[in-house]
Coordinates of C-alpha atoms in Angstrom, one line a residue:
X1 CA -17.4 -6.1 -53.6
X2 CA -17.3 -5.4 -57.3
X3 CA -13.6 -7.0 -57.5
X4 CA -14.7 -9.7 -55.8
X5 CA -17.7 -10.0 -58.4
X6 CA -15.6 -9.2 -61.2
X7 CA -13.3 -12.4 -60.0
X8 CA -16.3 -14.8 -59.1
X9 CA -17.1 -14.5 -62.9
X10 CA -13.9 -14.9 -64.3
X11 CA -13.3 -18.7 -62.3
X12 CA -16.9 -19.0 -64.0
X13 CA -15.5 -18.6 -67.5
X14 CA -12.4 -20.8 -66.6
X15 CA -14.6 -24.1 -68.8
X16 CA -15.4 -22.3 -71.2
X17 CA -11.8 -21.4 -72.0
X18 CA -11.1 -24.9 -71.3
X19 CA -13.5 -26.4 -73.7
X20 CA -11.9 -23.9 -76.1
X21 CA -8.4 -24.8 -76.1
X22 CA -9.8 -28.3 -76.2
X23 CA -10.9 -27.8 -79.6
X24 CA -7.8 -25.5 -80.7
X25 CA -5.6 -28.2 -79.3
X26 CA -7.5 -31.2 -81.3
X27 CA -7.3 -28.9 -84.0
X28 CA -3.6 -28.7 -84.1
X29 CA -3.7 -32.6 -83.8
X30 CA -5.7 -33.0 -87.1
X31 CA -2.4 -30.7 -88.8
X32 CA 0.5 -32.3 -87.3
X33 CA 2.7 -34.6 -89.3
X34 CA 4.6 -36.3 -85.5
X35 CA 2.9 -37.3 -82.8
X36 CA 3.3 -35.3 -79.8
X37 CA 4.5 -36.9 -76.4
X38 CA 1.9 -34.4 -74.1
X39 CA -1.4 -35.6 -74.1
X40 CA -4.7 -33.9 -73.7
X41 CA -5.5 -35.9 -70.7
X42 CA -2.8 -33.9 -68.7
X43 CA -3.2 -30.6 -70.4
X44 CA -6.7 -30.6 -68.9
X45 CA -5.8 -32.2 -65.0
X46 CA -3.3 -29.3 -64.8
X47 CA -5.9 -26.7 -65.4
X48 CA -8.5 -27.9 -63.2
X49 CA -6.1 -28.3 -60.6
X50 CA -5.5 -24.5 -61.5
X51 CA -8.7 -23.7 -61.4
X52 CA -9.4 -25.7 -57.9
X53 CA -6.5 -23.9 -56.2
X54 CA -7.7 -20.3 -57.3
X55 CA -11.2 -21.2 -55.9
X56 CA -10.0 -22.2 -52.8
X57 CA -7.8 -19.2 -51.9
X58 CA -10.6 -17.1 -53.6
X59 CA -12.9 -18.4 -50.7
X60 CA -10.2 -17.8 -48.2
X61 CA -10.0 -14.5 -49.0
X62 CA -13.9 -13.7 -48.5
X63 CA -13.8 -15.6 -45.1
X64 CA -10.9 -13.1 -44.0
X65 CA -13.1 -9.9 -45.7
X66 CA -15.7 -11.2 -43.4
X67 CA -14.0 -11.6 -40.3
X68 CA -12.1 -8.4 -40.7
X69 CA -15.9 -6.5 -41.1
X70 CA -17.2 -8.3 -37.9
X71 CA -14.3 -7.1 -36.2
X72 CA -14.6 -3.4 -37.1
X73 CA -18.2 -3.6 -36.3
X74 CA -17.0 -4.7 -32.8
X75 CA -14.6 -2.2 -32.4
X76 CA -17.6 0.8 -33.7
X77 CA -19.6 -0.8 -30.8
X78 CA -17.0 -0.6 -28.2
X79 CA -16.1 3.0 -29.1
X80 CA -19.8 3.8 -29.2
X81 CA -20.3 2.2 -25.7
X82 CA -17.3 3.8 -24.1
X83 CA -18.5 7.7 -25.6
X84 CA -21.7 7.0 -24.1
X85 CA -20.2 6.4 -20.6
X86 CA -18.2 9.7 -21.2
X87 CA -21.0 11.6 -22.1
X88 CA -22.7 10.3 -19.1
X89 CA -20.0 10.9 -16.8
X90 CA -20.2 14.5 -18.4
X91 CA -23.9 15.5 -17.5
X92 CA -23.8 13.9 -14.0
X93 CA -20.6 16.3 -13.6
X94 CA -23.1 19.1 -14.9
X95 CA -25.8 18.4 -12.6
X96 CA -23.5 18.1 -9.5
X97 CA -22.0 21.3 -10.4
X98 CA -25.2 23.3 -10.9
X99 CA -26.6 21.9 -7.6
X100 CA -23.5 23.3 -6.1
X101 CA -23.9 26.5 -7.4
X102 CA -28.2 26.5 -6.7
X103 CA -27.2 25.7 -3.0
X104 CA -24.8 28.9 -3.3
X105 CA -27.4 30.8 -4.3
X106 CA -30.0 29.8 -1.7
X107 CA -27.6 30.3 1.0
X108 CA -26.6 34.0 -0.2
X109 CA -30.0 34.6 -0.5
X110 CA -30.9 33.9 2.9
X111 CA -27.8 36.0 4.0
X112 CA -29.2 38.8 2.1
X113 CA -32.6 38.3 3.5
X114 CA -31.8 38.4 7.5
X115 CA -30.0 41.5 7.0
X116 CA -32.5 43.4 5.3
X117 CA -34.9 42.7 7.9
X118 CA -32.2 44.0 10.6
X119 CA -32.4 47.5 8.6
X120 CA -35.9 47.8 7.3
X121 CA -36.8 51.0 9.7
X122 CA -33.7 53.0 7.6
X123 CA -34.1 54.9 4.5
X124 CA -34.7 53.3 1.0
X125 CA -31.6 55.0 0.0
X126 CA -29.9 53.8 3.4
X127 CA -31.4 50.6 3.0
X128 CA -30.2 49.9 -0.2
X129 CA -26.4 50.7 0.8
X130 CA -26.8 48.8 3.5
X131 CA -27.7 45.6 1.6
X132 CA -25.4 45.9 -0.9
X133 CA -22.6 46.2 2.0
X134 CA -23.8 43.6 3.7
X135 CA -24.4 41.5 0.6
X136 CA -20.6 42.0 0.3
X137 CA -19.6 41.0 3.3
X138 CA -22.0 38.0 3.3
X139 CA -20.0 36.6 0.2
X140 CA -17.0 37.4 1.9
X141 CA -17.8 35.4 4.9
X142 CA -19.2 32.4 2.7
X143 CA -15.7 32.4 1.7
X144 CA -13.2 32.9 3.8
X145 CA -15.5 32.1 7.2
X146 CA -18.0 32.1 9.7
X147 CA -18.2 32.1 13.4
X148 CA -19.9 29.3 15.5
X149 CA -20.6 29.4 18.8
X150 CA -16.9 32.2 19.0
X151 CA -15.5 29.8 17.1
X152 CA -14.3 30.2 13.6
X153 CA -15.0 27.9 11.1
X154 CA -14.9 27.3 7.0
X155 CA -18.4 27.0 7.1
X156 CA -22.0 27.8 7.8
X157 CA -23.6 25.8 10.5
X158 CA -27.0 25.8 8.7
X159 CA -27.4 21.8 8.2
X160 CA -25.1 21.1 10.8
X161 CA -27.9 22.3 13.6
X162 CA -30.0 19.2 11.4
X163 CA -28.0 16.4 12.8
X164 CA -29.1 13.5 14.6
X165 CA -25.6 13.2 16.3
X166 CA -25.4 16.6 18.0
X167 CA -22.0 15.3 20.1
X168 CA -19.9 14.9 16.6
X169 CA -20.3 18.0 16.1
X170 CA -19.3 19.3 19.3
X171 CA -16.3 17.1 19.5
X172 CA -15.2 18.4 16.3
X173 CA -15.1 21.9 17.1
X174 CA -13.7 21.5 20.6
X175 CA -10.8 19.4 17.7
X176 CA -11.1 16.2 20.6
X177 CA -9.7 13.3 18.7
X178 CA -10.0 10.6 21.4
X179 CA -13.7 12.1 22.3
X180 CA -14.3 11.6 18.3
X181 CA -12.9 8.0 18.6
X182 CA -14.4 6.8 21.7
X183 CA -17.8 8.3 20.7
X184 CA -18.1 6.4 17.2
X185 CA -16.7 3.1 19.1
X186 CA -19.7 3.8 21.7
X187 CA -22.6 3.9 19.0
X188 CA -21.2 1.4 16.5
X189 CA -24.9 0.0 16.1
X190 CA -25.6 3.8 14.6
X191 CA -22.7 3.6 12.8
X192 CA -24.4 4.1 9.1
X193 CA -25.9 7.2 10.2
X194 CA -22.7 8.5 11.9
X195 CA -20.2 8.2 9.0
X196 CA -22.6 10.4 6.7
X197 CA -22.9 12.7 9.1
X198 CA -19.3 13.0 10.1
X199 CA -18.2 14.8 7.0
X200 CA -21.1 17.9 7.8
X201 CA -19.6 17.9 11.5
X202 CA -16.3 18.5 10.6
X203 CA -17.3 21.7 8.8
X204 CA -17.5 23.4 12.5
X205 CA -14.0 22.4 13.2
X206 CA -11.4 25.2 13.0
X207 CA -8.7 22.7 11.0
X208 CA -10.3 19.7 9.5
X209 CA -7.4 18.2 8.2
X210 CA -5.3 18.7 11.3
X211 CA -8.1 17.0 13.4
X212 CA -8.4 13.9 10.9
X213 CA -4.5 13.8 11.6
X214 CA -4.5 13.8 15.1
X215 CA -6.8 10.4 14.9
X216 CA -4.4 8.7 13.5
X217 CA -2.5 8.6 17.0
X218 CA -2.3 5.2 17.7
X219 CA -2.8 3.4 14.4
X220 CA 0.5 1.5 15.6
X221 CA 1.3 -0.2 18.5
X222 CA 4.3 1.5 20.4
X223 CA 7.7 -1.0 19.4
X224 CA 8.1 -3.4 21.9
X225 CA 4.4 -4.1 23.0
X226 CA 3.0 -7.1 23.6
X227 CA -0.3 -6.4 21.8
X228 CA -1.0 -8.2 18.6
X229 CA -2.4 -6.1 16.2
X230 CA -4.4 -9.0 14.1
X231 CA -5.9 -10.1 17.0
X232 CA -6.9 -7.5 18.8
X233 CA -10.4 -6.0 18.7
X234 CA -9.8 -2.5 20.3
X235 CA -7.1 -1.8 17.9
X236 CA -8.3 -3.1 14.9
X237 CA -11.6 -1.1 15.4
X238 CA -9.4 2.1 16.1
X239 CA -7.7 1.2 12.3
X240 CA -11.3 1.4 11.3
X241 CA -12.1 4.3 12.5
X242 CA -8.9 6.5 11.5
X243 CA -9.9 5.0 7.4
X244 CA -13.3 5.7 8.4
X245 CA -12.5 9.6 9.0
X246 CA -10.3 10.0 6.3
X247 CA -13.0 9.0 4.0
X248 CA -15.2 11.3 5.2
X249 CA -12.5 13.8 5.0
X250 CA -12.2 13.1 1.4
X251 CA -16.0 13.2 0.8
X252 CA -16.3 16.9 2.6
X253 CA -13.3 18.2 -0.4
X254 CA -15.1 16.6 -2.8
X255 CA -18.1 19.1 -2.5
X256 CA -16.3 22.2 -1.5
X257 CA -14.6 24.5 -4.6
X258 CA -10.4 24.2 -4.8
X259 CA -10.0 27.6 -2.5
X260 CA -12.0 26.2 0.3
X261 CA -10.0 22.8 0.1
X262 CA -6.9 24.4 0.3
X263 CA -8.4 25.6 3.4
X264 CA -9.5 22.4 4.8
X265 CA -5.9 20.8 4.2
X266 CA -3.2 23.7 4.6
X267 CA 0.7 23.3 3.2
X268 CA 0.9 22.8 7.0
X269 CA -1.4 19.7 7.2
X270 CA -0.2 18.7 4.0
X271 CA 3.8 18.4 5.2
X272 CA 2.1 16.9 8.5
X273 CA 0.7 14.2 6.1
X274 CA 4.0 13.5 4.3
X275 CA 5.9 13.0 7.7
X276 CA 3.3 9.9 8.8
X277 CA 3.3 8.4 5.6
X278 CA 7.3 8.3 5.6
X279 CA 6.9 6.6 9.0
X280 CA 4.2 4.3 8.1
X281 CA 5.9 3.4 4.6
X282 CA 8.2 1.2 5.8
X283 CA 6.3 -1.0 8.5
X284 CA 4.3 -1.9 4.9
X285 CA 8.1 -3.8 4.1
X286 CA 6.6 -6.4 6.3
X287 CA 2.9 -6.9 5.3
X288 CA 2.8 -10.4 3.9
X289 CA 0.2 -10.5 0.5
X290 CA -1.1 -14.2 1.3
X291 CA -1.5 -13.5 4.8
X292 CA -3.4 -9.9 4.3
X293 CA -5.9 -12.0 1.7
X294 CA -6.7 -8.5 0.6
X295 CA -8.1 -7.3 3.3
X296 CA -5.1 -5.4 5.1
X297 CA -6.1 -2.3 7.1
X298 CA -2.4 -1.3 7.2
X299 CA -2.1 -0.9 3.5
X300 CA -6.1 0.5 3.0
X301 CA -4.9 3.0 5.3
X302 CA -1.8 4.2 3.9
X303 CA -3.4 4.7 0.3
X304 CA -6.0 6.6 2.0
X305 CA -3.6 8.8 3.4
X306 CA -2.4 9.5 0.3
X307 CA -5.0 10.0 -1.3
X308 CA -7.3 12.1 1.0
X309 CA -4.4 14.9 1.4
X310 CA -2.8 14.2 -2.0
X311 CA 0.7 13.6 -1.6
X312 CA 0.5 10.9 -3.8
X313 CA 3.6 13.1 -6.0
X314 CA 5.8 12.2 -3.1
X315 CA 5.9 8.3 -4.0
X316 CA 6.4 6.0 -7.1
X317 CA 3.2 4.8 -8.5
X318 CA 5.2 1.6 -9.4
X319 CA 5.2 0.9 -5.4
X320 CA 1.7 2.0 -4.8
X321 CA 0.3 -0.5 -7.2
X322 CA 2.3 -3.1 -5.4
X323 CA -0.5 -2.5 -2.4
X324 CA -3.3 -3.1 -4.3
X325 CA -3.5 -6.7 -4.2
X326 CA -3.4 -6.6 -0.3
X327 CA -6.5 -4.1 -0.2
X328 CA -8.0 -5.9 -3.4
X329 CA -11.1 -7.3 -1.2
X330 CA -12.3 -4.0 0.0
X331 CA -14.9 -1.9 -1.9
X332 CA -13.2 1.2 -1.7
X333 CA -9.9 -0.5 -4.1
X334 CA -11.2 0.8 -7.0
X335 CA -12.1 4.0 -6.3
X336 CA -8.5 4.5 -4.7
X337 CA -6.7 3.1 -7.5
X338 CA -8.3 5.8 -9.9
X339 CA -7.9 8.7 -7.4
X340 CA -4.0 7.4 -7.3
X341 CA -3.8 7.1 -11.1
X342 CA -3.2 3.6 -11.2
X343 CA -5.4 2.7 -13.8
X344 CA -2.7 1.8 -16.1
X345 CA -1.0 -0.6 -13.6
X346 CA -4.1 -3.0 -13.2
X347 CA -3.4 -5.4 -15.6
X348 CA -0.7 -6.0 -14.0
X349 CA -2.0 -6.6 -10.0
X350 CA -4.6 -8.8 -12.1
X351 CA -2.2 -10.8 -12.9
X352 CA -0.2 -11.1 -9.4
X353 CA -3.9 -12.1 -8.1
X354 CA -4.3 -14.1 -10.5
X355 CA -1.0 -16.0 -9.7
X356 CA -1.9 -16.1 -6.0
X357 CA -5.1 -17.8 -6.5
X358 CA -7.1 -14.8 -6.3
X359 CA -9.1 -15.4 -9.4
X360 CA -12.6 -14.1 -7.5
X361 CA -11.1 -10.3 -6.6
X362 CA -9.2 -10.4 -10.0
X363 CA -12.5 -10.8 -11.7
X364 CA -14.2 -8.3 -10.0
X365 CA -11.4 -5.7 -10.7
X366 CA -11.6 -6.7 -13.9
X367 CA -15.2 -5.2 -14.2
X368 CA -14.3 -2.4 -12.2
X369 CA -11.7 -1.0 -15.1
X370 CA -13.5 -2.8 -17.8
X371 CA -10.5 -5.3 -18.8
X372 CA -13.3 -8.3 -19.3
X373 CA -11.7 -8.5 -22.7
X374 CA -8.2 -8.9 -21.6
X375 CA -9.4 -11.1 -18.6
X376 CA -12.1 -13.5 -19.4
X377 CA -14.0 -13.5 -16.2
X378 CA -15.4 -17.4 -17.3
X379 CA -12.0 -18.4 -17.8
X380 CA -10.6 -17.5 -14.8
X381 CA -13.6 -18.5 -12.9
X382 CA -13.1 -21.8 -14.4
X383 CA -9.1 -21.9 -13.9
X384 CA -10.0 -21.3 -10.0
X385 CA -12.4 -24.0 -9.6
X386 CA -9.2 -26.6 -10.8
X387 CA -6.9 -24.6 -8.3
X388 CA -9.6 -25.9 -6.2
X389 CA -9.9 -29.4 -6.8
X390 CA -6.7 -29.7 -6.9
X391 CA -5.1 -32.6 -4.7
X392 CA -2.6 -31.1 -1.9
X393 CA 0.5 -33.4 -1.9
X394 CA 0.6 -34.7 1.2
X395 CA -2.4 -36.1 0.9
X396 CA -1.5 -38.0 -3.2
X397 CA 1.3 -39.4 -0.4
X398 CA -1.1 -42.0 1.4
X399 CA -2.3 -39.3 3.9
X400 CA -6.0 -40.8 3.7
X401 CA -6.6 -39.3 7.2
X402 CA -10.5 -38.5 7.1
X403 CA -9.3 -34.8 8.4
X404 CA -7.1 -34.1 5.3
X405 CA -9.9 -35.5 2.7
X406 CA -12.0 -33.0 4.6
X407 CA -9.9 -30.2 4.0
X408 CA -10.2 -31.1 0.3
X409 CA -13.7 -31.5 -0.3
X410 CA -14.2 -28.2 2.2
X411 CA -12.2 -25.9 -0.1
X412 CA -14.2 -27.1 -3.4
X413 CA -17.6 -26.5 -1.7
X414 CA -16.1 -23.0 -0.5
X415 CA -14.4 -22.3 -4.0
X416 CA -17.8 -23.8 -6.2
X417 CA -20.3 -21.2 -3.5
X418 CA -17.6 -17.9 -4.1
X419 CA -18.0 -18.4 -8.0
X420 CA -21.6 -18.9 -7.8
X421 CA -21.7 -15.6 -5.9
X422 CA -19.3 -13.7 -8.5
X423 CA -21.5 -15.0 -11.5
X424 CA -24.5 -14.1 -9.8
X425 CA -23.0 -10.5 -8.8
X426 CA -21.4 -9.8 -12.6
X427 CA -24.9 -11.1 -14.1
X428 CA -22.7 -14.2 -16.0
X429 CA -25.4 -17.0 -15.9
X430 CA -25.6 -17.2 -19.6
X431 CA -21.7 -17.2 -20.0
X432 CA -21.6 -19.6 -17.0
X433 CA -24.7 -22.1 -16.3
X434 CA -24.7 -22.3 -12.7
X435 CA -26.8 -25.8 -12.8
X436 CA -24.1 -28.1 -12.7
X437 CA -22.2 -25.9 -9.9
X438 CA -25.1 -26.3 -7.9
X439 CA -25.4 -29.9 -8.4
X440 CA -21.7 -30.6 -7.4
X441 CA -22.8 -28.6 -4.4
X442 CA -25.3 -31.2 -3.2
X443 CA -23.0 -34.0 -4.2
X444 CA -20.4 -32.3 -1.7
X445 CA -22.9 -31.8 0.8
X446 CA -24.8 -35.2 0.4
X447 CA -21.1 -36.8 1.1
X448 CA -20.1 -35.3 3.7
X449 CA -23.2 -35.7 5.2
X450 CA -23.0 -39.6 4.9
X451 CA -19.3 -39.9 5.9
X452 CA -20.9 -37.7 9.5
X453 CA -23.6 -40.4 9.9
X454 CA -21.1 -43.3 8.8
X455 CA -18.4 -42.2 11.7
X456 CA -20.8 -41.2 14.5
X457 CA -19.5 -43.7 17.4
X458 CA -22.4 -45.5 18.8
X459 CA -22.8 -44.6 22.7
X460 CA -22.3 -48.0 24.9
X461 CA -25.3 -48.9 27.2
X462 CA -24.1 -48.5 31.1
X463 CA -24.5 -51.3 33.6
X464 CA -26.9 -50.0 36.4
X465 CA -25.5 -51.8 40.1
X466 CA -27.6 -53.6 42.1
X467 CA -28.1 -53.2 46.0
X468 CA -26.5 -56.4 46.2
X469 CA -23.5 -55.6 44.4
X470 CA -24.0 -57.7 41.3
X471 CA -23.9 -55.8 38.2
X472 CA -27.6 -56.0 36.4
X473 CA -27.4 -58.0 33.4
X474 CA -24.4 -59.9 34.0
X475 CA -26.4 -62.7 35.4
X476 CA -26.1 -64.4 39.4
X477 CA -23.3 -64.1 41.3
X478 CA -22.3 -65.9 44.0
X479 CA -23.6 -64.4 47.3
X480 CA -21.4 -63.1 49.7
X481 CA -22.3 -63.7 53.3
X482 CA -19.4 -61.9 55.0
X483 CA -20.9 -58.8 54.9
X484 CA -20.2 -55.8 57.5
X485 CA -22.6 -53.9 59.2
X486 CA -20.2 -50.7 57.9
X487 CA -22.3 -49.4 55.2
X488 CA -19.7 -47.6 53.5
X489 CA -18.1 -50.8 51.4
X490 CA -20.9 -49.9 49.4
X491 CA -19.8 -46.6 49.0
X492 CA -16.2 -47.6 48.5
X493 CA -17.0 -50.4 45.9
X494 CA -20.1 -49.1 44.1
X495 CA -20.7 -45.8 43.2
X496 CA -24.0 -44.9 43.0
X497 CA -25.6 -44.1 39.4
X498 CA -26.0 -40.3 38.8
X499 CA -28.3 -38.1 36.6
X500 CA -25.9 -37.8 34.0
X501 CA -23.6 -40.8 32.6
X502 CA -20.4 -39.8 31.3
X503 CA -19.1 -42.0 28.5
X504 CA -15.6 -42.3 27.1
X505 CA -14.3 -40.1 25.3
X506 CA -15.0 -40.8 21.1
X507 CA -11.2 -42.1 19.7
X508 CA -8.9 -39.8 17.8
X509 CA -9.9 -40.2 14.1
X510 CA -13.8 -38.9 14.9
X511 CA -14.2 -35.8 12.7
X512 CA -17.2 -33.6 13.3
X513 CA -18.5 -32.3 10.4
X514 CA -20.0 -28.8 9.9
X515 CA -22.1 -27.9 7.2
X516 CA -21.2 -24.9 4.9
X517 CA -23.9 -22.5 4.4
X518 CA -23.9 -19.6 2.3
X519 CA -22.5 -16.5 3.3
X520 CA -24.1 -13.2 2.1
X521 CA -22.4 -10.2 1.3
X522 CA -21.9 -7.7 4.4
X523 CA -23.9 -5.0 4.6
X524 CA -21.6 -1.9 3.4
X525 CA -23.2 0.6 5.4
X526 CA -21.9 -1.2 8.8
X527 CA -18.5 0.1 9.2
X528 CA -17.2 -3.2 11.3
X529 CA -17.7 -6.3 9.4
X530 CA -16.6 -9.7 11.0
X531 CA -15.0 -12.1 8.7
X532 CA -15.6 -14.1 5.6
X533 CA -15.5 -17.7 4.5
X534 CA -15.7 -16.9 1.3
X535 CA -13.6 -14.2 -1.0
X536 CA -15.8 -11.1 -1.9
X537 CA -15.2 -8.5 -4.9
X538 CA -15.1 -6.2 -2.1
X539 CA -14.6 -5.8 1.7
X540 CA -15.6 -2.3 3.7

């Protein structure tokens, strides 16, 4: 700042030095015997223009000081923001781990307890042994295992005596697999309940790991089967299912210490593991991204895999990020993309989302590893709406079939009600006014709702016969004398009126138009969700 100062007053002094050689210069005038050819005039216009063009790159010059402060001041903020976070992230580690150990504690306490009461007609000296060899082999059990109904298990049984679902936990130490399946698929209204539950129910299974494995059976149909896996229900809720228990599977080794998961998932399970993901692995070859729309079980499944019995070493990151943009719409991508270490690699499948029209789940991953700064969320909001709007080209050609200007005006109203949701979500109304969104809405609406009433084919009047065979309303006919006394002429020339009249059928170009409502967000907790009409930031 002084430099700058120190400069400021120098352009100051530039007149004065001006008016000084002015009078030096008239001065040397006065004494000269020849006229000089350089006038004043010019002497003077070149200094000022000096003078002008130091001032201006003297202002530039601050305006870049300036800019170059703001920035740093944006970076300090950004660095303070992200050490806060890690701090956080820090003392919620902390707590978790001293919970950990006070429910160690507790449970050693109470081992301690019951066997002191078995002993408390011995000695004190007796007594004392005792305890301290049962304390011993209390810790050693906590360890290494209990026993559970004769069976031995990793854990104590303690909260799993507490559970609502008493038949998980049976079918998970008799290691049933089908039972497991067929029981969750039979109480799929409770299913909330029974996926936090699951992970304590597996603790009274002999091999965790090995029984999570042995769900998998069937997660492909046999080759040659007529059975389509998109379409069918019973298989796609068994895919559910089998992601379902390896999440849980991965939520029990997340509160266990690393000598107890090595227990859960053994070197055996482990090279069990490897063996299905090389089989699986290549049926993914086929998986199409714009058919998937982010929502593929196939792929969800084979990262989970991965990840829940960490084998991820055995495969190139570089093809595991390829996935991602086919499980981009379920809420569990994120989380699997850091336990993968693909963190690094998301810039990239934002920008193969981005390129497939897939600005809503590129947004929302964008939040999710804090690229907003790389990614403008507004921007690419915005750039998805014109996708939107844009006019197919079979319909520029002439097509002005009311069914393909449908389509159009459909996939703005569904595109302008997605971004609405993501702004409302990511808490962007002051980046991103939602007023004139909604407005377009209700211009959308309003039209379609005119071109229904404007289309509706008005329902022709029947002609009700008389008993004399002329047709009512069509005036008087001549009368016909001949008449039989067989009744059925009647029958065979007039049929008689019925309850309901049937009308012809309305001609080809009536369109029935449906109005779009908005679709809210599924309810994470239910396991099985049914489709969306819209794209969400992320799909169970």
């Amino acid at each position: 700042m002084e430099e700058s100062d120190s400069v400021a007053t120098l352009l100051e002094s530039t007149t004065s030095k001006i008016q000084q050689l002015q009078k030096a210069f008239a001065e040397l005038e006065s004494h000269r015997d020849v006229t000089l050819n350089l006038k004043w005039k010019q002497i003077e216009e070149h200094f000022h223009g000096l003078e002008k063009s130091l001032k201006r790159r003297f202002t530039e010059l601050e305006d870049q000081e300036k800019e170059f402060e703001m920035k740093t001041v944006q970076a300090q903020k950004v660095l303070e923001k992200r050490r806060a976070a890690v701090m956080a992230k820090e003392e919620a580690s902390l707590v978790k781990l001293q919970e950990k150990r006070d429910v160690a504690v507790i449970a050693i306490s109470k081992a301690l307890k019951k066997n002191k009461n078995a002993h408390v007609e011995a000695e004190s000296v007796a007594v004392n042994s005792e305890i301290a060899n049962v304390g011993e082999k209390t810790l050693d059990a906590v360890a290494s295992g209990c026993e559970v109904n004769g069976v031995k298990t990793l854990f104590e049984s303690d909260d799993v005596k507490l559970l609502s679902n008493p038949q998980l936990a049976k079918l998970c130490q008799e290691m049933d697999a089908s039972g497991l399946h067929k029981f969750i698929s039979d109480n799929r209204k409770n299913l909330a309940s029974i996926k936090e539950e699951i992970p304590i129910a597996l603790k009274v299974a002999a091999d965790p790991g090995g029984l999570v494995l042995d769900s998998l059976n069937g997660f492909y149909v046999p080759e040659g089967s007529n059975l389509d896996g998109k379409k069918d229900s019973n298989l796609l809720g068994l895919r559910r299912t089998c992601i379902m228990l390896m999440e849980c599977l991965s939520f029990l080794l997340a509160n266990v210490d690393v000598s107890t998961a090595s227990k859960v998932i053994t070197e055996d399970v482990k090279n069990r593991a490897k063996v299905i993901a090389q089989e699986w692995k290549p049926k993914l070859d086929d998986l199409d991204l714009d058919a998937s729309n982010g929502n593929s079980l196939e792929a969800h499944a084979f990262l989970q895999l991965i990840a829940t019995f960490g084998i991820d070493s055995d495969f190139v990151h570089e093809d595991l990020s390829k996935l991602i943009p086919m499980v981009s719409r379920r809420h569990q991508a994120a989380d699997l993309c850091r336990f993968l270490g693909l963190s690094d690699s998301m810039p990239g499948v934002i920008d193969v989302l981005v390129n497939n029209g897939r600005h809503i789940d590129a947004v929302n991953l964008a939040f999710a590893f804090e690229l907003t700064e790389q990614f403008s969320p507004v921007t690419l909001l915005k750039s998805y709406l014109v996708e939107a709007v844009k006019v197919p080209s079979n319909v520029k050609a002439g097509n002005s079939s009311p069914t393909a200007q449908n389509d159009v005006s459909d996939k703005e109203l569904s595109a302008l009600k997605a971004v609405i949701k993501c702004i409302e979500e990511h808490k962007l109304e002051s980046e991103y006014p939602l007023d004139p969104l909604q407005k377009r809405i209700l211009q959308l609406e309003k039209a379609k709702a005119d071109k229904k009433q404007a289309t509706e084919v008005v329902k022709p009047q029947s002609k009700r016969p008389r008993a004399n065979g002329v047709v009512a309303g069509s005036g008087y006919g001549p009368r016909n004398t001949a008449i039989t006394a067989d009744k059925n002429i009647y029958a065979a020339r007039y049929a008689p009126p019925t309850q309901y009249m049937y009308y012809p059928a309305p001609p080809e170009n009536h369109v029935h138009f449906v109005g779009t409502a908005y679709n809210m967000a599924p309810n994470h907790g239910t396991y099985f969700g049914n489709g969306f009409q819209y794209q969400a930031p992320y799909l169970h």
